[in-house]
PDB file of C-alpha atoms in Angstrom:
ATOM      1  CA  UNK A   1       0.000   0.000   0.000  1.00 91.00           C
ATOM      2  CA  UNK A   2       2.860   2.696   1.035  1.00 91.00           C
ATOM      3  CA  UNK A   3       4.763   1.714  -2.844  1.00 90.00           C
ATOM      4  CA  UNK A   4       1.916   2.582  -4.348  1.00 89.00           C
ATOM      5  CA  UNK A   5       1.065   5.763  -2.503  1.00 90.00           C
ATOM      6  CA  UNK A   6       4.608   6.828  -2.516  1.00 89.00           C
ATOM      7  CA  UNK A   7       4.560   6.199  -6.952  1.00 86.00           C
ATOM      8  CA  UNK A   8       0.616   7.396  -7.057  1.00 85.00           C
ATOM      9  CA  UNK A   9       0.830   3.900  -9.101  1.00 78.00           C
ATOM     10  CA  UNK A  10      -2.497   4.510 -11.024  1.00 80.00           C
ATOM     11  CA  UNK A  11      -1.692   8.476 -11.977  1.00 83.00           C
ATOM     12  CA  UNK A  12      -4.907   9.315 -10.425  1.00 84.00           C
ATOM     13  CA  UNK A  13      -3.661  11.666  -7.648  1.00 86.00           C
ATOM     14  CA  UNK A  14      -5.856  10.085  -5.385  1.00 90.00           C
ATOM     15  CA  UNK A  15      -6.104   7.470  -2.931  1.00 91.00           C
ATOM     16  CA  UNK A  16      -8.790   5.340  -1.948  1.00 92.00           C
ATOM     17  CA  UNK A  17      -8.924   5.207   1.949  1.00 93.00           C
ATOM     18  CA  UNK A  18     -10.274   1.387   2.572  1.00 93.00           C
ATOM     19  CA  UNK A  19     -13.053   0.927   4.675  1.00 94.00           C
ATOM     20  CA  UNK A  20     -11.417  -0.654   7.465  1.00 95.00           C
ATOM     21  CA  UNK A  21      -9.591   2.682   8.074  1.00 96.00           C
ATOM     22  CA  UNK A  22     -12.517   5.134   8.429  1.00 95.00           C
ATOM     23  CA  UNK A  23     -14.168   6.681  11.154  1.00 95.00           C
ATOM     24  CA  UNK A  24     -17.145   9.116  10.996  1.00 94.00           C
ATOM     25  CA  UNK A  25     -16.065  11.835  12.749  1.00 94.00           C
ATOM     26  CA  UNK A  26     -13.324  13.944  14.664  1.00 94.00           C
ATOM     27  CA  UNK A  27     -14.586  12.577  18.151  1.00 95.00           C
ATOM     28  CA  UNK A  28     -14.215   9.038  16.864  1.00 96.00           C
ATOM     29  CA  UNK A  29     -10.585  10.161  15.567  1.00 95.00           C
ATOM     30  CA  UNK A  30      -9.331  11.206  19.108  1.00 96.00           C
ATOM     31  CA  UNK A  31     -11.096   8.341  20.765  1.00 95.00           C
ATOM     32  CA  UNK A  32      -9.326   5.515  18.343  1.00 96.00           C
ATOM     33  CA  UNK A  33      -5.741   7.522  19.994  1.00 96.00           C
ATOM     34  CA  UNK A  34      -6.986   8.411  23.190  1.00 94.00           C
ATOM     35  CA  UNK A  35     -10.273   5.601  24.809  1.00 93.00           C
ATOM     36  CA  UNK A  36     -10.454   7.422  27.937  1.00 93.00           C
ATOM     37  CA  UNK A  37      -8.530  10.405  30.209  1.00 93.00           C
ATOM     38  CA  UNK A  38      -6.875   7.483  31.681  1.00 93.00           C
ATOM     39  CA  UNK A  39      -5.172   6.931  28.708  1.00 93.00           C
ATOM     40  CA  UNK A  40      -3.909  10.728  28.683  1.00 94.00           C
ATOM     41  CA  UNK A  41      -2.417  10.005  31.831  1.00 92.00           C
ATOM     42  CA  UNK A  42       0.079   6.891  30.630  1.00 93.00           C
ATOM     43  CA  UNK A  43       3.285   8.553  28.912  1.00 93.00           C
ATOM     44  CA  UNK A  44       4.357   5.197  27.324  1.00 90.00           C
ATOM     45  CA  UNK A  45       0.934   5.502  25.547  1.00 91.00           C
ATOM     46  CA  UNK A  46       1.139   9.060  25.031  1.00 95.00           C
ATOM     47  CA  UNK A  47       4.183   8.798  23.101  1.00 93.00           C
ATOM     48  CA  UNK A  48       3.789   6.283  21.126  1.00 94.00           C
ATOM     49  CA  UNK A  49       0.477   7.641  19.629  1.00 94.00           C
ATOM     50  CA  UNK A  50      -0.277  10.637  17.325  1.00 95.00           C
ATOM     51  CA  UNK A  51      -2.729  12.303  15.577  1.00 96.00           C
ATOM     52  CA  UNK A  52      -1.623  14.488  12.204  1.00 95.00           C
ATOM     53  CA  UNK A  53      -3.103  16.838   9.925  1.00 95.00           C
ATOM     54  CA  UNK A  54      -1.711  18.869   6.934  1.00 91.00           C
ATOM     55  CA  UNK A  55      -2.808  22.418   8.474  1.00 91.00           C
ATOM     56  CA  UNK A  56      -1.598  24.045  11.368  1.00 91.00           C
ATOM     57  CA  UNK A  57      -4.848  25.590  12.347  1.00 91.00           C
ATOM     58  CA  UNK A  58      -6.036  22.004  12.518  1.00 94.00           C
ATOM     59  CA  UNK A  59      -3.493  21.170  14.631  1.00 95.00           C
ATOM     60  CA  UNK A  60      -3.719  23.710  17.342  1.00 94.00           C
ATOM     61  CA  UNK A  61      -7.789  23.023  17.710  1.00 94.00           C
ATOM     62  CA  UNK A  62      -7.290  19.462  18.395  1.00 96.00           C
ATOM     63  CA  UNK A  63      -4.306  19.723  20.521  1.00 97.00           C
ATOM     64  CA  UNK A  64      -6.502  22.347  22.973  1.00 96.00           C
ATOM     65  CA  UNK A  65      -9.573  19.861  22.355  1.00 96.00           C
ATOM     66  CA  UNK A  66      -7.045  17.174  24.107  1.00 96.00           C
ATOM     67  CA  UNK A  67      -5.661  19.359  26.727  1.00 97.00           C
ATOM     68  CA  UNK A  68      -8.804  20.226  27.783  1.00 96.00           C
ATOM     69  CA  UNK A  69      -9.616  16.598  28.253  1.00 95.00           C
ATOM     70  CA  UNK A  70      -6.173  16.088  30.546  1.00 95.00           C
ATOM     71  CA  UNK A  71      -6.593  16.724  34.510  1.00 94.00           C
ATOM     72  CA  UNK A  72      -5.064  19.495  36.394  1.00 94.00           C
ATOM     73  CA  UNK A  73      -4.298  23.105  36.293  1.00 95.00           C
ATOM     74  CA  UNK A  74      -3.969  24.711  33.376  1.00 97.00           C
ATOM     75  CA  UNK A  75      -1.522  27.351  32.995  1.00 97.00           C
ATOM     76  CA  UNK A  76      -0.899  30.174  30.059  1.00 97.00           C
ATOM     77  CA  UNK A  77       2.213  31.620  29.199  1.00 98.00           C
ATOM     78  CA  UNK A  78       1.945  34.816  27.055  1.00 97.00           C
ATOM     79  CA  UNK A  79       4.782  35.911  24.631  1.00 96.00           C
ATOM     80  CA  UNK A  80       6.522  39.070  24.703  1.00 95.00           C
ATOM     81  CA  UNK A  81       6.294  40.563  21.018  1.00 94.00           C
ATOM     82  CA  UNK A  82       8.152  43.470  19.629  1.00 91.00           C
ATOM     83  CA  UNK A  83       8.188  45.289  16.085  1.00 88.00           C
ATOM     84  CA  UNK A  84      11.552  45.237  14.550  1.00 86.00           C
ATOM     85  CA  UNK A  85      11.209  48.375  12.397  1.00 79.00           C
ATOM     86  CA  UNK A  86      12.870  50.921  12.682  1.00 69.00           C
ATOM     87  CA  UNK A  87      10.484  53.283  13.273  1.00 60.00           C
ATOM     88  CA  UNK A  88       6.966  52.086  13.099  1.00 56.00           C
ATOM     89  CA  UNK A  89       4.873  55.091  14.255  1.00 52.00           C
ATOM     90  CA  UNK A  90       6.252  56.528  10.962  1.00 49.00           C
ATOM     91  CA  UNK A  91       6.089  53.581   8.845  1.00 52.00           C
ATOM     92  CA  UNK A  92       2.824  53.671   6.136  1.00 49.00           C
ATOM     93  CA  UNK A  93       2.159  49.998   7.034  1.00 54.00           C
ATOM     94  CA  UNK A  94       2.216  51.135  10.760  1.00 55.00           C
ATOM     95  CA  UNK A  95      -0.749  49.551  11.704  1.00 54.00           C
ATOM     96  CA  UNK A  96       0.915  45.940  11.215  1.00 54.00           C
ATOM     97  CA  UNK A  97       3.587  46.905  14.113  1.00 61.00           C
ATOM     98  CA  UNK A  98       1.015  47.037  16.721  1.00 81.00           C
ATOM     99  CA  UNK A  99       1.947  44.734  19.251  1.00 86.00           C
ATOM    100  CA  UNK A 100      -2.112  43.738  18.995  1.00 85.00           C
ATOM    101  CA  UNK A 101      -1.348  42.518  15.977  1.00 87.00           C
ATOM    102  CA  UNK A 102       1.590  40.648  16.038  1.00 91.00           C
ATOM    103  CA  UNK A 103       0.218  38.710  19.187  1.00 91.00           C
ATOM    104  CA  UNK A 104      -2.139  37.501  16.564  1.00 91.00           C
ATOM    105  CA  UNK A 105       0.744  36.342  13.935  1.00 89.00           C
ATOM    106  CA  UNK A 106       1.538  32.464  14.182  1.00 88.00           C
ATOM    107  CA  UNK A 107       4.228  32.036  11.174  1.00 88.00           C
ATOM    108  CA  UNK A 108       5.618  28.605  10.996  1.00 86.00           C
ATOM    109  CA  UNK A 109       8.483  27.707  13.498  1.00 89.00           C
ATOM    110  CA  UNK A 110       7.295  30.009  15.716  1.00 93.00           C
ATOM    111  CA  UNK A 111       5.342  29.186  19.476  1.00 95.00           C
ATOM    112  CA  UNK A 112       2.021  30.541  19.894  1.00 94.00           C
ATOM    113  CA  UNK A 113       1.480  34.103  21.801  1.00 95.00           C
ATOM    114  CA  UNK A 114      -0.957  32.325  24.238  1.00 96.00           C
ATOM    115  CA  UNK A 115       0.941  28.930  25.296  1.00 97.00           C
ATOM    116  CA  UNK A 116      -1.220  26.545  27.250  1.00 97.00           C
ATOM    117  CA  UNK A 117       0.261  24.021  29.224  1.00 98.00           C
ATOM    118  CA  UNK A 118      -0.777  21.547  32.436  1.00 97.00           C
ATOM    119  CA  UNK A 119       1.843  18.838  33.491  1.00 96.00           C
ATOM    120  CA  UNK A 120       2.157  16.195  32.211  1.00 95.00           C
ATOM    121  CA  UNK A 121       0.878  17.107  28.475  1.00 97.00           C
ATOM    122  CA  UNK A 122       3.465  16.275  26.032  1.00 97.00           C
ATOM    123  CA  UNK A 123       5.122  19.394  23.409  1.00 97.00           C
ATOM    124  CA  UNK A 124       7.398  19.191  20.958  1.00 96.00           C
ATOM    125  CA  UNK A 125      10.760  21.423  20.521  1.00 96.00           C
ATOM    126  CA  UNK A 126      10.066  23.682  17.795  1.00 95.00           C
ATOM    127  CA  UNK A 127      13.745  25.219  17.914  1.00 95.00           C
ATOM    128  CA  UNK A 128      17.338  23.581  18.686  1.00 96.00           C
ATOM    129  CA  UNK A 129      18.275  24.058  22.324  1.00 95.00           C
ATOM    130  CA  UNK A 130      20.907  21.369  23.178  1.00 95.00           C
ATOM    131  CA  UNK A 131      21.623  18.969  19.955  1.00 94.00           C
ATOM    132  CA  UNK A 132      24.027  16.911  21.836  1.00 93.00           C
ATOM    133  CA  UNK A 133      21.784  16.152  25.143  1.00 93.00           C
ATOM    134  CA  UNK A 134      18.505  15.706  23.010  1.00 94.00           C
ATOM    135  CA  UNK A 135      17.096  18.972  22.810  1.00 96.00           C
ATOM    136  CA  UNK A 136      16.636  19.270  18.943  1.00 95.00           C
ATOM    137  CA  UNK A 137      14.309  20.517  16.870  1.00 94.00           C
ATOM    138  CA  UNK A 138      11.198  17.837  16.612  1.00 92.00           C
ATOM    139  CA  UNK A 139      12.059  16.424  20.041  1.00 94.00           C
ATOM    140  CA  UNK A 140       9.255  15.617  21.757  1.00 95.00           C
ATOM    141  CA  UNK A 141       9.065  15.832  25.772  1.00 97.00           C
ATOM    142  CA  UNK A 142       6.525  15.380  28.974  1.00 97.00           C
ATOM    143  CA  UNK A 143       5.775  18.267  31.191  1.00 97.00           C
ATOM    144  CA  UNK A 144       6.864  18.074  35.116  1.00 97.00           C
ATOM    145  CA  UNK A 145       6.080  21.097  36.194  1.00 97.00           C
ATOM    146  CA  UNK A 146       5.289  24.739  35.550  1.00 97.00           C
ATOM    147  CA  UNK A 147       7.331  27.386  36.806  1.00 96.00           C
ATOM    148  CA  UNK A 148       6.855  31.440  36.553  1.00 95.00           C
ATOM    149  CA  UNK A 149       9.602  31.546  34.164  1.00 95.00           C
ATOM    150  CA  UNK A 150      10.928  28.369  33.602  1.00 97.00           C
ATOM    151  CA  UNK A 151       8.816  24.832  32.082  1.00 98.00           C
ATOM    152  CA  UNK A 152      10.557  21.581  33.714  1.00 98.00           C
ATOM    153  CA  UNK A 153      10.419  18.555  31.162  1.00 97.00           C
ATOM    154  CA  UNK A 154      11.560  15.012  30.496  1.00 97.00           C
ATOM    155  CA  UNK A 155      12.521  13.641  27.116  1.00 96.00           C
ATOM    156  CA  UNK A 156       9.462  11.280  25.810  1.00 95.00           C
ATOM    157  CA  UNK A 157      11.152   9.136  23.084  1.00 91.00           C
ATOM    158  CA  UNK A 158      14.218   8.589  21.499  1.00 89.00           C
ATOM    159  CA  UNK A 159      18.262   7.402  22.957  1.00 92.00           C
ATOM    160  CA  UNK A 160      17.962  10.591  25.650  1.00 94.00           C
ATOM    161  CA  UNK A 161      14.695   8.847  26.866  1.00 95.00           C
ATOM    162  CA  UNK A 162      13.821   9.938  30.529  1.00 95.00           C
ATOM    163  CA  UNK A 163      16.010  13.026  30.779  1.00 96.00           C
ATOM    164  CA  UNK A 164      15.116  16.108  32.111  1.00 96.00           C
ATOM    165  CA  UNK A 165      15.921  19.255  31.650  1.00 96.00           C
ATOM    166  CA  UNK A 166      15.040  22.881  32.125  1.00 97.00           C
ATOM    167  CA  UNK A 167      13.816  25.567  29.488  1.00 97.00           C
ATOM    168  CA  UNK A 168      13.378  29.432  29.529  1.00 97.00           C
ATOM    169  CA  UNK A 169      11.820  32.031  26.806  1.00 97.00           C
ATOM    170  CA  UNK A 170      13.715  32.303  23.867  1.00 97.00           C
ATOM    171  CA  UNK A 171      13.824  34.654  20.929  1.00 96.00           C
ATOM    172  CA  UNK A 172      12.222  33.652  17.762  1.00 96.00           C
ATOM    173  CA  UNK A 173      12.684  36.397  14.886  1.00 94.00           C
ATOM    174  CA  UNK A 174      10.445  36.914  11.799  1.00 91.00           C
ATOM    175  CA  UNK A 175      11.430  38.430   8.547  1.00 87.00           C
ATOM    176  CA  UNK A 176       8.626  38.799   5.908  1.00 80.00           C
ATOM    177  CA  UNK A 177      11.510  40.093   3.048  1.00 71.00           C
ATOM    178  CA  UNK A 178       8.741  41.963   0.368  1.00 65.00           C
ATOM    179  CA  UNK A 179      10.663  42.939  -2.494  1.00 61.00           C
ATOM    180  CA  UNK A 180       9.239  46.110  -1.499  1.00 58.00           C
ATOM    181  CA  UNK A 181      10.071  46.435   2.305  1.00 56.00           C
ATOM    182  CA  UNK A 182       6.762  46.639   3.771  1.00 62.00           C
ATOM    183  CA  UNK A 183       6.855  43.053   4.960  1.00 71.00           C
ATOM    184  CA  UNK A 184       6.265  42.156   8.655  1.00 82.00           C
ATOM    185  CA  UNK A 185       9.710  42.540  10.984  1.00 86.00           C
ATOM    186  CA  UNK A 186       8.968  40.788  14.477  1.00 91.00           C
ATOM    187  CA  UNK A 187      10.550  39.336  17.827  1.00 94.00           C
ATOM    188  CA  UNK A 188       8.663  36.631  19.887  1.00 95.00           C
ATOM    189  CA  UNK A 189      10.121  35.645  23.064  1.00 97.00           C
ATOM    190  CA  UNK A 190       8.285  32.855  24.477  1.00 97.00           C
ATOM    191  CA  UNK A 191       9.138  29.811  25.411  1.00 98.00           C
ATOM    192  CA  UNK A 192      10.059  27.029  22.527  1.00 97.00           C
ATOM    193  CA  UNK A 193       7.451  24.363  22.415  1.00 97.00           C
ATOM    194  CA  UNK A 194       4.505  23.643  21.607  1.00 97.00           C
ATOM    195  CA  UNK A 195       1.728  20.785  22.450  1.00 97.00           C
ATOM    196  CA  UNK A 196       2.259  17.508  20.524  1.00 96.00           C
ATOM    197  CA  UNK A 197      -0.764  15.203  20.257  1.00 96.00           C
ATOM    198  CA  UNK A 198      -1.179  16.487  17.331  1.00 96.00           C
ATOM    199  CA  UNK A 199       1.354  17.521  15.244  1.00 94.00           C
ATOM    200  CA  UNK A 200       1.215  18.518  11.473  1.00 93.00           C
ATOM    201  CA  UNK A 201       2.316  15.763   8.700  1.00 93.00           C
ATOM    202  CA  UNK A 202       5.837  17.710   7.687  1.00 89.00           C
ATOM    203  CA  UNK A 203       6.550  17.962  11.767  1.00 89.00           C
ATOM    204  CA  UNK A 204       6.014  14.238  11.566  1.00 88.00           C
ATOM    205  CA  UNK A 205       8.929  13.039  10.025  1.00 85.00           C
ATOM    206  CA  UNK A 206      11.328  10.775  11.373  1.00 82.00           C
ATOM    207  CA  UNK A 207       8.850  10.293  14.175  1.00 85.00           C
ATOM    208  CA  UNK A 208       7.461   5.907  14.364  1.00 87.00           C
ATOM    209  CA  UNK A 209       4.797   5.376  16.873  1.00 92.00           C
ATOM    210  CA  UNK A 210       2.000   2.483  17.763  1.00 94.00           C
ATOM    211  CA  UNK A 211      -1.190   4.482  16.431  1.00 95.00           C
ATOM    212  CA  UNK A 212      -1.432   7.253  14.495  1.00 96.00           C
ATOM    213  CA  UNK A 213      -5.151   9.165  13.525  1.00 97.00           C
ATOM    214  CA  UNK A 214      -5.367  11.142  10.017  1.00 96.00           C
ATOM    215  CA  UNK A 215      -7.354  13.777  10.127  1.00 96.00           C
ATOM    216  CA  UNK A 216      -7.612  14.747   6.573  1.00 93.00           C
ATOM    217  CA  UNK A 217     -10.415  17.309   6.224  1.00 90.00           C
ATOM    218  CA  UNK A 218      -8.305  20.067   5.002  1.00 86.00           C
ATOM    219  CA  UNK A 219      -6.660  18.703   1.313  1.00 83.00           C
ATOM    220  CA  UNK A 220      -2.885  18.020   1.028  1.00 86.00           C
ATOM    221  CA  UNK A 221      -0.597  20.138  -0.419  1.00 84.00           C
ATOM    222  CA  UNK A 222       2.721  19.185  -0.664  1.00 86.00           C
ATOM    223  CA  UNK A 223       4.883  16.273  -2.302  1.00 88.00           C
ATOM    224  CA  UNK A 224       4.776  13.203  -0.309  1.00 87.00           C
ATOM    225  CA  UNK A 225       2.373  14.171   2.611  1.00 91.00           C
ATOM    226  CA  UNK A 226       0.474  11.272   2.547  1.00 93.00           C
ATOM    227  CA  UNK A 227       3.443   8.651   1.968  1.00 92.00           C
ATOM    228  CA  UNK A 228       5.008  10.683   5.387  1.00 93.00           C
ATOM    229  CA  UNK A 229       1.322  10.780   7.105  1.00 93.00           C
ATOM    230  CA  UNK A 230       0.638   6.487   6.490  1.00 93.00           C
ATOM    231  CA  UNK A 231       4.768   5.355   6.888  1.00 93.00           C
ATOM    232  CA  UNK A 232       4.513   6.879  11.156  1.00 93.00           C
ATOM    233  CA  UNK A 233       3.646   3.068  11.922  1.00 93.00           C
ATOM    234  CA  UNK A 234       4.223  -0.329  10.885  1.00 92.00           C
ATOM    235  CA  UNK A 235       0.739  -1.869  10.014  1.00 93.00           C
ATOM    236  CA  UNK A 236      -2.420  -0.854   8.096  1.00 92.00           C
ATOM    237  CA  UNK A 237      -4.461  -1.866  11.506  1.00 94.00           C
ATOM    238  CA  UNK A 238      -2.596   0.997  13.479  1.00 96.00           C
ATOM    239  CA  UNK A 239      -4.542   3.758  10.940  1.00 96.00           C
ATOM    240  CA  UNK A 240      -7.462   5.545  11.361  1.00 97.00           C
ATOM    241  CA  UNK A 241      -8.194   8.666   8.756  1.00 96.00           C
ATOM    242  CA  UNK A 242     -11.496  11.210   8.675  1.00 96.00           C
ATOM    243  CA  UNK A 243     -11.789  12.425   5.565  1.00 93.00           C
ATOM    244  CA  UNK A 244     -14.772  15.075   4.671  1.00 88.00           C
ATOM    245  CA  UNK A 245     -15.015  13.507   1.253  1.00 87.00           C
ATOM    246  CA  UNK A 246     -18.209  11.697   0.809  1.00 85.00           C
ATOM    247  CA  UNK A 247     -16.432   9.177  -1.614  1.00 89.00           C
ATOM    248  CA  UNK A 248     -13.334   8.494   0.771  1.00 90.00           C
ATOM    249  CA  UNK A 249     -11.057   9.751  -1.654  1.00 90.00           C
ATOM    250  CA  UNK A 250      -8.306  12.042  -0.588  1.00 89.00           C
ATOM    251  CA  UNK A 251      -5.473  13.766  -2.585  1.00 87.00           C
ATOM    252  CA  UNK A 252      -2.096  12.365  -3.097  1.00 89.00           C
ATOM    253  CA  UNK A 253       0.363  14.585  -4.326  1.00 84.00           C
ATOM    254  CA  UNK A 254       3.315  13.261  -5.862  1.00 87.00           C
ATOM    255  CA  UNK A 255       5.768  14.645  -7.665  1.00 80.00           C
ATOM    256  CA  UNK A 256       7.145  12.235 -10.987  1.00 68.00           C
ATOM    257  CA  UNK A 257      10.022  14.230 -11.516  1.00 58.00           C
ATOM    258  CA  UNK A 258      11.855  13.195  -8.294  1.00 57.00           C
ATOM    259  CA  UNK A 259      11.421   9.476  -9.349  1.00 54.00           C
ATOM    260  CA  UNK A 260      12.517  10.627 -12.750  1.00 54.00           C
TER     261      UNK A 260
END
């Protein structure tokens, strides 16, 4: 099944989800990952399961939806944003340098202004801290407690297994290069995670769990996404995919010069 997804082998540009790996709606989805809070509250469970979607905005809604369900205090940690223009009071596009607005930006790489977190929920690094002890980009870890400035974690999966560590805000810098200079020119200083039930299908890679949910609502758009989304476990019977398509067809995207 992967060969021919990863070759679109019938040039359609589709692919047939089978019956066996359907559910009827996003409830059902989370419910095939996660039965019952209980099962929120196992980390060997919690890591080696995964829901995906291609957008971000996706993403975000079902990893609150899941949070929600987790027990305990829930904390927020707000970013501190800044406008890197030079002057913005004088600037024409002024209006786009309010700090308002930039809490409101979420470009790709970067945390979100309002970061919810309880302990125990599970994030993923979104920026290199410490390479050599684990802390790379994509790393996934377990929350042990919430500090006023500082989150305390534990690696969830990989060699660095079980480690903890310590992490603070960091800088995150946007640069919107316009050809004719009026692009957005940010700071966000937060701190450099965010939650990981669900994780887009590019963040995915490299990642192999037990169970992995597809929620495939909003269409592909890149080479390869669904070869990466389908390849995160070892057998068909580990899949479950909603799909808004009435005919339970979604889009498959590959590229036949690469092969060429």
């Amino acid at each position: 099944m992967l060969e021919r997804i990863g070759k679109d082998s019938d040039n359609s540009g589709k692919f047939q989800i089978p019956q066996e790996m359907l559910v009827n709606s996003e409830d059902e989805l989370i419910r095939f990952i996660y039965p019952n809070v209980e099962s929120l509250q196992v980390e060997k469970e919690v890591a080696n399961k995964l829901i995906m979607s291609a957008r971000r905005a996706d993403v975000r809604r079902l990893n609150d939806k899941i949070l929600n369900m987790l027990p305990g205090e829930e904390r927020e940690y707000l970013s501190a944003d800044q406008s890197l223009v030079d002057n913005p009071v004088l600037d024409v596009h002024a209006a786009i340098h309010d700090v308002a607005f930039l809490n409101d930006e979420n470009p790709s790489g970067f945390p979100p202004h309002r970061l919810k977190l309880k302990k125990h929920s599970i994030v993923v690094l979104i920026k290199n801290v410490d390479v050599r002890q684990g802390l790379a980009n994509g790393a996934r870890l377990f929350i042990t407690d919430l500090g006023d400035n500082i989150i305390y974690c534990k690696i969830a999966v990989g060699p660095y297994e079980g480690r903890t560590c310590a992490l603070a805000m960091l800088p995150f810098v946007y640069e919107d290069k316009r050809p004719d200079g009026n692009g957005l020119h940010f700071k966000r200083t937060q701190f450099p995670v965010d939650l990981a039930y669900a994780l887009t299908i590019n963040k995915s890679q490299g990642q192999t769990v037990n169970k992995v949910a597809l929620l495939l609502t909003s269409p592909l758009f890149s080479h390869g996404q669904l070869y990466v989304a389908m390849s995160r476990v070892r057998t068909a019977s580990s899949i479950r995919i909603f799909t808004s398509d009435r005919n339970s067809k979604v889009q498959n995207i590959v590229a036949k010069s690469i092969f060429n």
